[in-house]
Amino acid sequence: MDVKAVLPPRGRDYRLDLLRGFANWAIYLDHIPNNAVNWITQKNFGFSDAADLFVFISGYTASFVYARMMLERGTVIGATRLIKRAWQIYVAHVLLFVIYIAEIGYLSQRYHDPNLQDEFNVAGFMHNPAETLYQGLILAFKPVNMDVLPLYIALMLCYPLVLWAMLRKLNLTLLASFLLYLAARQFGWNLPAYPSGSWYFNPFCWQFLFVFGGWFALGGASESIAFIRSRAFLWLGGAYLLFALVMTLAGRFPELGQAMPAWLYDAFNPNDKTNLAPYRVLHFIVLAFFVTRFLPREWPGYEWPIFQPIIKCGQQSLEVFCTGVFLAVIAHVLLVEVSGSIWMQIAVSIVGIVLMTALAYYRSWSKKVDKAPAKVPVAAQTPVAAQTPATAKPAE
C-alpha cells in the first residue's frame, strides 16, 4: 500500500477524551430548553457548538484507529471493523429510540400534557406506530434531540472508502469532501425525513467536518503546524473568534443586534446549523488549531483529579451520550411541570451530569472486570507431576 498519511503516535490521546467528555456534558445541557446553566456551553460564545466538536472527534478517532488496522491487518479487515462499529452505534440508537418514545409517552400521561408528544416530535408514533417505527429503523424518523447518532451511523457506513482514499491521497480526499460540501449547499442536497422535511444534520454537509477530523489525525495537523504556531494565525484567529463572539451575542441580545447594520446581522443570524454554514466551519477550524497550539498531548494536567470525571465521560462516550439524551427529557419536563426556578435549573443540570459521570465510571470498571483474567482454583493449580500415585486418577 502506497501510504501518504502519517499516523498519530500510539497510546491514548487524553485531549480527545477531555474534549469528547465536554461535548457530552454540553449536549446534555443544550438539550434542556430554558436552562440558564447551558450559558456555559460553547454555543453561546461562537458559531460552532458541541455537535461540531462531537462529529470532528468522531472522525479523528475513527481515522487513527481504523487506519492503523487497515495498514497492519489489511483493508478488508479495517473496513469490516468500521462497519461493525456502525452496527454497534445503530443498535444503541434503536434501543435509545424505543426507550425515548416510551419515556415521552409515559411522561405525557403522567402529567396529562399531550403537548409533550408534539414538542418532541413523537405524536406521529402514537397515531401510526407501525409506519413510524419502520421509518425510525431506516433513520428517516427522528424525535427531537436524536439527530446526532443517525448522522454518525451514516458517516461511519461510508467511511471505509473515504479512509482507503485518505491513506493514499490525504489532501485530495479532503478537497473532494469540501467540494461535496459546497455542492450540497449550492444544490440543496439532503436526505428526506419522515413524515416531512429533511435531516436536521445534513449528512452531505456535515461529512466535511467528519473527514476534516480524519485529515487532522492522519497528518493534516502536522503539515499545518508551522501555520498553527505562527504569529499571523494567533492574531487573525483570535480576531475571528472575537468577531464570532460578538455576532453570536447579537443573536442572543436584541439590543446588541439592533445596534448593528441589518446586512451584517442577517448574514450570521440565524446560525445555519443544518447545512453547516461556512462561517461555522471556519470558526471550528480556528478552535481546533488553537487547541493544537495550546493544549499539548503530553500535558500533565490530564492527571489532575478535577479533569478525571470529564475524561472518564469522554472514554465512555456512546453510553454517556445516550444517557444524556434520555435525562434531558426528564430535566425538561421537571422544569415545565414542577418548577422552572433557577435553583431547579441548576439542580437538574448537576444531577444529570453526576448520573452521566457515575455511569461512565461504572462502565469503565465493568470493562476492566470483563478483561481481567479468571482466577484459577487452588486445586487446579497443583502440578500433575506432584500428585502421588494414590491420588492420581487413572487414564480413561
Tab-separated table of C-alpha atoms in Angstrom, residues 41-389:
chain	number	residue	atom	x	y	z
A	41	THR	CA	-21.577	25.859	26.813
A	42	GLN	CA	-19.751	26.650	23.612
A	43	LYS	CA	-22.792	27.554	21.504
A	44	ASN	CA	-23.265	30.887	23.300
A	45	PHE	CA	-19.789	32.211	22.506
A	46	GLY	CA	-19.240	31.417	18.850
A	47	PHE	CA	-20.700	29.995	15.674
A	48	SER	CA	-19.895	26.310	16.334
A	49	ASP	CA	-21.081	24.216	19.268
A	50	ALA	CA	-20.694	20.813	20.910
A	51	ALA	CA	-22.207	18.962	17.928
A	52	ASP	CA	-19.357	20.187	15.710
A	53	LEU	CA	-16.854	19.025	18.300
A	54	PHE	CA	-18.531	15.615	18.606
A	55	VAL	CA	-18.512	14.995	14.831
A	56	PHE	CA	-14.920	16.190	14.424
A	57	ILE	CA	-13.615	13.970	17.233
A	58	SER	CA	-15.600	11.019	15.869
A	59	GLY	CA	-13.868	11.411	12.513
A	60	TYR	CA	-10.491	11.875	14.175
A	61	THR	CA	-10.897	8.765	16.326
A	62	ALA	CA	-12.273	6.588	13.527
A	63	SER	CA	-9.352	7.547	11.315
A	64	PHE	CA	-6.399	6.807	13.541
A	65	VAL	CA	-7.959	3.624	14.991
A	66	TYR	CA	-9.103	2.020	11.756
A	67	ALA	CA	-6.355	3.425	9.545
A	68	ARG	CA	-3.799	1.626	11.682
A	69	MET	CA	-5.926	-1.511	11.440
A	70	MET	CA	-6.042	-1.207	7.644
A	71	LEU	CA	-2.271	-0.842	7.489
A	72	GLU	CA	-1.465	-3.656	9.895
A	73	ARG	CA	-4.230	-6.187	9.113
A	74	GLY	CA	-5.444	-5.258	5.653
A	75	THR	CA	-8.026	-3.000	4.057
A	76	VAL	CA	-10.827	-5.555	4.218
A	77	ILE	CA	-10.453	-6.171	7.937
A	78	GLY	CA	-10.244	-2.447	8.684
A	79	ALA	CA	-13.338	-1.762	6.565
A	80	THR	CA	-15.367	-4.531	8.180
A	81	ARG	CA	-14.419	-3.295	11.668
A	82	LEU	CA	-15.678	0.156	10.698
A	83	ILE	CA	-18.969	-1.334	9.574
A	84	LYS	CA	-19.139	-3.370	12.784
A	85	ARG	CA	-18.745	-0.164	14.790
A	86	ALA	CA	-21.507	1.456	12.746
A	87	TRP	CA	-23.723	-1.526	13.587
A	88	GLN	CA	-22.979	-1.132	17.304
A	89	ILE	CA	-23.960	2.535	17.118
A	90	TYR	CA	-27.122	1.594	15.206
A	91	VAL	CA	-28.131	-0.918	17.884
A	92	ALA	CA	-27.577	1.736	20.560
A	93	HIS	CA	-29.660	4.184	18.531
A	94	VAL	CA	-32.562	1.731	18.149
A	95	LEU	CA	-32.527	0.941	21.864
A	96	LEU	CA	-32.459	4.642	22.730
A	97	PHE	CA	-35.202	5.285	20.157
A	98	VAL	CA	-37.593	2.810	21.794
A	99	ILE	CA	-36.815	3.956	25.344
A	100	TYR	CA	-37.085	7.606	24.304
A	101	ILE	CA	-40.576	7.206	22.845
A	102	ALA	CA	-41.736	5.177	25.848
A	103	GLU	CA	-40.318	7.829	28.163
A	104	ILE	CA	-42.133	10.680	26.446
A	105	GLY	CA	-45.375	8.703	26.276
A	106	TYR	CA	-45.215	7.923	29.991
A	107	LEU	CA	-44.377	11.498	30.999
A	108	SER	CA	-47.134	12.832	28.760
A	109	GLN	CA	-49.676	10.634	30.554
A	110	ARG	CA	-48.148	11.168	33.985
A	111	TYR	CA	-48.505	14.955	33.763
A	112	HIS	CA	-51.589	14.934	31.491
A	113	ASP	CA	-49.749	17.016	28.926
A	114	PRO	CA	-50.281	15.737	25.346
A	115	ASN	CA	-48.272	18.703	24.038
A	116	LEU	CA	-45.109	16.874	25.056
A	117	GLN	CA	-45.663	14.418	22.214
A	118	ASP	CA	-45.740	17.242	19.676
A	119	GLU	CA	-42.868	19.070	21.308
A	120	PHE	CA	-40.582	16.035	20.996
A	121	ASN	CA	-41.953	15.004	17.584
A	122	VAL	CA	-43.351	11.628	18.664
A	123	ALA	CA	-47.061	12.301	18.158
A	124	GLY	CA	-46.923	10.530	14.794
A	125	PHE	CA	-45.787	7.354	16.515
A	126	MET	CA	-48.837	7.401	18.756
A	127	HIS	CA	-51.170	7.624	15.727
A	128	ASN	CA	-49.333	5.295	13.333
A	129	PRO	CA	-46.825	3.239	15.310
A	130	ALA	CA	-46.029	0.597	12.660
A	131	GLU	CA	-45.064	3.020	9.878
A	132	THR	CA	-43.301	5.400	12.257
A	133	LEU	CA	-41.292	2.565	13.788
A	134	TYR	CA	-40.244	1.395	10.324
A	135	GLN	CA	-39.191	4.914	9.375
A	136	GLY	CA	-37.257	5.140	12.628
A	137	LEU	CA	-35.407	1.917	11.881
A	138	ILE	CA	-34.282	3.258	8.498
A	139	LEU	CA	-33.245	6.539	10.218
A	140	ALA	CA	-35.829	8.666	8.392
A	141	PHE	CA	-37.886	9.414	11.520
A	142	LYS	CA	-36.021	11.100	14.347
A	143	PRO	CA	-37.553	12.526	17.511
A	144	VAL	CA	-36.201	15.828	18.791
A	145	ASN	CA	-32.610	15.625	20.091
A	146	MET	CA	-32.000	12.260	18.384
A	147	ASP	CA	-30.358	13.553	15.196
A	148	VAL	CA	-26.682	13.056	16.030
A	149	LEU	CA	-26.481	9.252	16.109
A	150	PRO	CA	-28.172	8.752	12.689
A	151	LEU	CA	-25.642	11.176	11.224
A	152	TYR	CA	-22.808	9.272	12.920
A	153	ILE	CA	-24.122	5.952	11.584
A	154	ALA	CA	-24.417	7.232	8.020
A	155	LEU	CA	-20.904	8.685	8.067
A	156	MET	CA	-19.375	5.532	9.523
A	157	LEU	CA	-21.017	3.348	6.875
A	158	CYS	CA	-19.482	5.458	4.099
A	159	TYR	CA	-16.132	5.903	5.785
A	160	PRO	CA	-14.292	2.704	4.715
A	161	LEU	CA	-13.964	4.019	1.158
A	162	VAL	CA	-13.085	7.513	2.367
A	163	LEU	CA	-10.422	6.209	4.736
A	164	TRP	CA	-8.956	3.996	1.993
A	165	ALA	CA	-8.606	7.106	-0.190
A	166	MET	CA	-7.191	9.256	2.630
A	167	LEU	CA	-4.399	6.781	3.245
A	168	ARG	CA	-3.262	7.323	-0.359
A	169	LYS	CA	-4.287	10.891	-1.233
A	170	LEU	CA	-4.846	12.735	2.017
A	171	ASN	CA	-5.231	16.306	0.770
A	172	LEU	CA	-7.058	15.292	-2.410
A	173	THR	CA	-9.651	13.373	-0.377
A	174	LEU	CA	-10.209	16.389	1.858
A	175	LEU	CA	-10.647	18.541	-1.254
A	176	ALA	CA	-13.240	16.112	-2.665
A	177	SER	CA	-15.083	16.225	0.660
A	178	PHE	CA	-15.065	20.032	0.575
A	179	LEU	CA	-16.411	20.082	-3.000
A	180	LEU	CA	-19.243	17.764	-1.945
A	181	TYR	CA	-19.974	20.134	0.934
A	182	LEU	CA	-20.143	23.114	-1.439
A	183	ALA	CA	-22.304	21.224	-3.950
A	184	ALA	CA	-24.753	20.139	-1.240
A	185	ARG	CA	-25.149	23.725	-0.094
A	186	GLN	CA	-25.468	25.043	-3.628
A	187	PHE	CA	-27.991	22.489	-4.931
A	188	GLY	CA	-29.845	21.800	-1.677
A	189	TRP	CA	-28.889	18.123	-1.398
A	190	ASN	CA	-30.133	16.399	1.751
A	191	LEU	CA	-31.828	13.161	2.810
A	192	PRO	CA	-35.612	13.093	3.300
A	193	ALA	CA	-37.040	12.817	6.780
A	194	TYR	CA	-40.331	11.308	7.921
A	195	PRO	CA	-43.086	12.472	7.899
A	196	SER	CA	-41.814	15.576	6.087
A	197	GLY	CA	-38.776	17.759	5.645
A	198	SER	CA	-35.165	16.623	5.624
A	199	TRP	CA	-32.402	15.634	8.040
A	200	TYR	CA	-31.616	18.266	10.652
A	201	PHE	CA	-27.898	17.462	10.279
A	202	ASN	CA	-27.439	17.402	6.504
A	203	PRO	CA	-25.011	14.464	6.029
A	204	PHE	CA	-23.733	15.818	2.699
A	205	CYS	CA	-22.541	18.935	4.537
A	206	TRP	CA	-21.569	17.525	7.917
A	207	GLN	CA	-19.427	14.843	6.298
A	208	PHE	CA	-16.816	17.547	5.698
A	209	LEU	CA	-16.300	18.070	9.426
A	210	PHE	CA	-16.014	14.314	9.913
A	211	VAL	CA	-13.468	13.988	7.083
A	212	PHE	CA	-11.631	17.063	8.367
A	213	GLY	CA	-11.227	15.245	11.681
A	214	GLY	CA	-9.725	12.302	9.800
A	215	TRP	CA	-7.434	14.603	7.812
A	216	PHE	CA	-6.336	16.222	11.064
A	217	ALA	CA	-5.471	12.834	12.585
A	218	LEU	CA	-3.629	11.417	9.565
A	219	GLY	CA	-1.099	14.175	9.062
A	220	GLY	CA	-3.052	17.345	8.393
A	221	ALA	CA	-2.232	18.804	11.788
A	222	SER	CA	1.494	18.063	11.435
A	223	GLU	CA	1.543	19.568	7.936
A	224	SER	CA	-0.090	22.737	9.260
A	225	ILE	CA	1.945	23.067	12.447
A	226	ALA	CA	4.086	25.935	11.136
A	227	PHE	CA	0.976	27.984	10.381
A	228	ILE	CA	-0.703	26.948	13.644
A	229	ARG	CA	2.270	28.236	15.628
A	230	SER	CA	2.700	31.433	13.602
A	231	ARG	CA	2.033	34.886	14.974
A	232	ALA	CA	-0.179	35.676	11.994
A	233	PHE	CA	-2.595	32.878	12.851
A	234	LEU	CA	-2.599	33.922	16.501
A	235	TRP	CA	-3.824	37.412	15.617
A	236	LEU	CA	-6.109	36.507	12.722
A	237	GLY	CA	-7.632	33.521	14.507
A	238	GLY	CA	-8.118	35.474	17.714
A	239	ALA	CA	-9.782	38.324	15.818
A	240	TYR	CA	-12.188	35.912	14.131
A	241	LEU	CA	-13.130	34.256	17.431
A	242	LEU	CA	-13.839	37.701	18.878
A	243	PHE	CA	-15.971	38.586	15.863
A	244	ALA	CA	-17.882	35.296	16.215
A	245	LEU	CA	-18.462	36.054	19.894
A	246	VAL	CA	-19.938	39.473	19.128
A	247	MET	CA	-22.204	38.179	16.359
A	248	THR	CA	-23.426	35.274	18.478
A	249	LEU	CA	-24.218	37.556	21.413
A	250	ALA	CA	-26.052	39.843	18.995
A	251	GLY	CA	-28.346	36.920	18.231
A	252	ARG	CA	-28.937	36.362	21.949
A	253	PHE	CA	-29.494	40.013	22.948
A	254	PRO	CA	-31.829	42.033	20.666
A	255	GLU	CA	-30.417	45.359	21.858
A	256	LEU	CA	-26.959	44.453	20.569
A	257	GLY	CA	-28.360	43.107	17.307
A	258	GLN	CA	-30.341	46.292	16.645
A	259	ALA	CA	-27.172	48.352	17.013
A	260	MET	CA	-25.603	46.548	14.020
A	261	PRO	CA	-26.247	47.075	10.300
A	262	ALA	CA	-29.045	44.797	9.138
A	263	TRP	CA	-26.946	43.265	6.343
A	264	LEU	CA	-24.259	42.253	8.828
A	265	TYR	CA	-26.636	40.859	11.422
A	266	ASP	CA	-28.694	38.921	8.865
A	267	ALA	CA	-25.565	37.305	7.391
A	268	PHE	CA	-24.913	35.370	10.614
A	269	ASN	CA	-28.311	35.156	12.305
A	270	PRO	CA	-29.924	32.698	12.467
A	271	ASN	CA	-26.927	30.385	12.514
A	272	ASP	CA	-27.300	27.804	9.736
A	273	LYS	CA	-26.640	24.558	11.585
A	274	THR	CA	-28.457	22.164	9.249
A	275	ASN	CA	-26.215	22.892	6.270
A	276	LEU	CA	-23.131	23.748	8.331
A	277	ALA	CA	-22.600	27.378	7.325
A	278	PRO	CA	-19.073	28.258	6.098
A	279	TYR	CA	-18.556	30.749	8.918
A	280	ARG	CA	-19.391	27.925	11.321
A	281	VAL	CA	-16.815	25.614	9.711
A	282	LEU	CA	-14.171	28.324	9.841
A	283	HIS	CA	-14.922	29.018	13.492
A	284	PHE	CA	-14.421	25.381	14.401
A	285	ILE	CA	-11.215	25.061	12.368
A	286	VAL	CA	-9.771	28.050	14.214
A	287	LEU	CA	-10.724	26.460	17.546
A	288	ALA	CA	-9.143	23.134	16.519
A	289	PHE	CA	-5.921	24.891	15.566
A	290	PHE	CA	-5.845	26.810	18.854
A	291	VAL	CA	-6.348	23.596	20.833
A	292	THR	CA	-3.453	22.044	18.906
A	293	ARG	CA	-1.298	25.057	19.687
A	294	PHE	CA	-2.066	25.495	23.376
A	295	LEU	CA	-3.081	22.012	24.595
A	296	PRO	CA	-0.190	19.576	24.071
A	297	ARG	CA	-0.686	15.829	24.013
A	298	GLU	CA	1.737	15.318	26.928
A	299	TRP	CA	0.236	17.947	29.252
A	300	PRO	CA	0.466	16.621	32.846
A	301	GLY	CA	-2.829	18.290	33.749
A	302	TYR	CA	-4.748	15.341	32.340
A	303	GLU	CA	-3.860	13.524	35.557
A	304	TRP	CA	-5.404	16.210	37.765
A	305	PRO	CA	-8.410	14.936	39.757
A	306	ILE	CA	-10.580	17.835	38.568
A	307	PHE	CA	-10.428	16.579	34.972
A	308	GLN	CA	-10.940	12.885	35.700
A	309	PRO	CA	-14.789	12.886	35.629
A	310	ILE	CA	-14.978	14.622	32.270
A	311	ILE	CA	-12.191	12.448	30.810
A	312	LYS	CA	-13.996	9.345	32.021
A	313	CYS	CA	-17.186	10.522	30.286
A	314	GLY	CA	-15.181	11.020	27.123
A	315	GLN	CA	-13.811	7.493	27.303
A	316	GLN	CA	-17.321	6.011	27.601
A	317	SER	CA	-18.805	8.412	25.100
A	318	LEU	CA	-21.579	6.371	23.471
A	319	GLU	CA	-23.201	5.244	26.722
A	320	VAL	CA	-22.891	8.708	28.260
A	321	PHE	CA	-24.347	10.408	25.189
A	322	CYS	CA	-27.385	8.107	25.084
A	323	THR	CA	-27.986	8.574	28.800
A	324	GLY	CA	-27.735	12.342	28.394
A	325	VAL	CA	-30.431	12.342	25.700
A	326	PHE	CA	-32.714	10.331	27.995
A	327	LEU	CA	-32.053	12.504	31.056
A	328	ALA	CA	-32.541	15.763	29.144
A	329	VAL	CA	-36.204	14.866	28.551
A	330	ILE	CA	-36.775	14.274	32.262
A	331	ALA	CA	-34.995	17.513	33.120
A	332	HIS	CA	-37.107	19.477	30.633
A	333	VAL	CA	-40.366	18.010	31.929
A	334	LEU	CA	-39.392	18.785	35.514
A	335	LEU	CA	-38.721	22.410	34.591
A	336	VAL	CA	-42.060	22.686	32.797
A	337	GLU	CA	-44.333	20.679	35.088
A	338	VAL	CA	-42.748	21.069	38.536
A	339	SER	CA	-40.705	24.258	38.740
A	340	GLY	CA	-38.753	26.426	36.348
A	341	SER	CA	-36.846	28.309	39.023
A	342	ILE	CA	-33.129	28.968	38.653
A	343	TRP	CA	-32.433	26.577	41.510
A	344	MET	CA	-34.305	23.785	39.751
A	345	GLN	CA	-32.370	24.550	36.554
A	346	ILE	CA	-29.110	24.208	38.446
A	347	ALA	CA	-30.314	21.068	40.209
A	348	VAL	CA	-31.384	19.149	37.085
A	349	SER	CA	-28.159	20.169	35.342
A	350	ILE	CA	-25.920	18.976	38.160
A	351	VAL	CA	-27.873	15.784	38.856
A	352	GLY	CA	-27.853	14.847	35.179
A	353	ILE	CA	-24.091	15.324	34.851
A	354	VAL	CA	-23.494	13.388	38.073
A	355	LEU	CA	-25.585	10.463	36.772
A	356	MET	CA	-23.773	10.506	33.426
A	357	THR	CA	-20.431	10.531	35.214
A	358	ALA	CA	-21.464	7.700	37.539
A	359	LEU	CA	-22.412	5.624	34.508
A	360	ALA	CA	-19.046	6.368	32.895
A	361	TYR	CA	-17.165	5.176	35.973
A	362	TYR	CA	-19.319	2.062	36.190
A	363	ARG	CA	-18.766	1.207	32.516
A	364	SER	CA	-15.035	1.727	32.901
A	365	TRP	CA	-14.954	-0.557	35.937
A	366	SER	CA	-17.171	-3.133	34.223
A	367	LYS	CA	-14.909	-3.313	31.175
A	368	LYS	CA	-11.876	-3.853	33.385
A	369	VAL	CA	-13.659	-6.679	35.182
A	370	ASP	CA	-14.580	-8.308	31.876
A	371	LYS	CA	-10.973	-8.164	30.695
A	372	ALA	CA	-9.455	-9.370	33.964
A	373	PRO	CA	-8.006	-12.913	33.855
A	374	ALA	CA	-10.095	-15.594	35.531
A	375	LYS	CA	-8.963	-16.796	38.945
A	376	VAL	CA	-7.883	-20.439	38.800
A	377	PRO	CA	-8.938	-22.600	41.796
A	378	VAL	CA	-6.090	-23.687	44.044
A	379	ALA	CA	-6.773	-27.384	43.419
A	380	ALA	CA	-6.422	-26.871	39.687
A	381	GLN	CA	-3.015	-25.244	40.184
A	382	THR	CA	-1.436	-28.473	41.596
A	383	PRO	CA	1.029	-29.766	39.032
A	384	VAL	CA	0.320	-33.265	37.702
A	385	ALA	CA	3.862	-34.320	38.454
A	386	ALA	CA	3.342	-33.513	42.128
A	387	GLN	CA	0.436	-35.913	42.501
A	388	THR	CA	1.114	-39.140	44.443
A	389	PRO	CA	0.254	-42.492	42.891
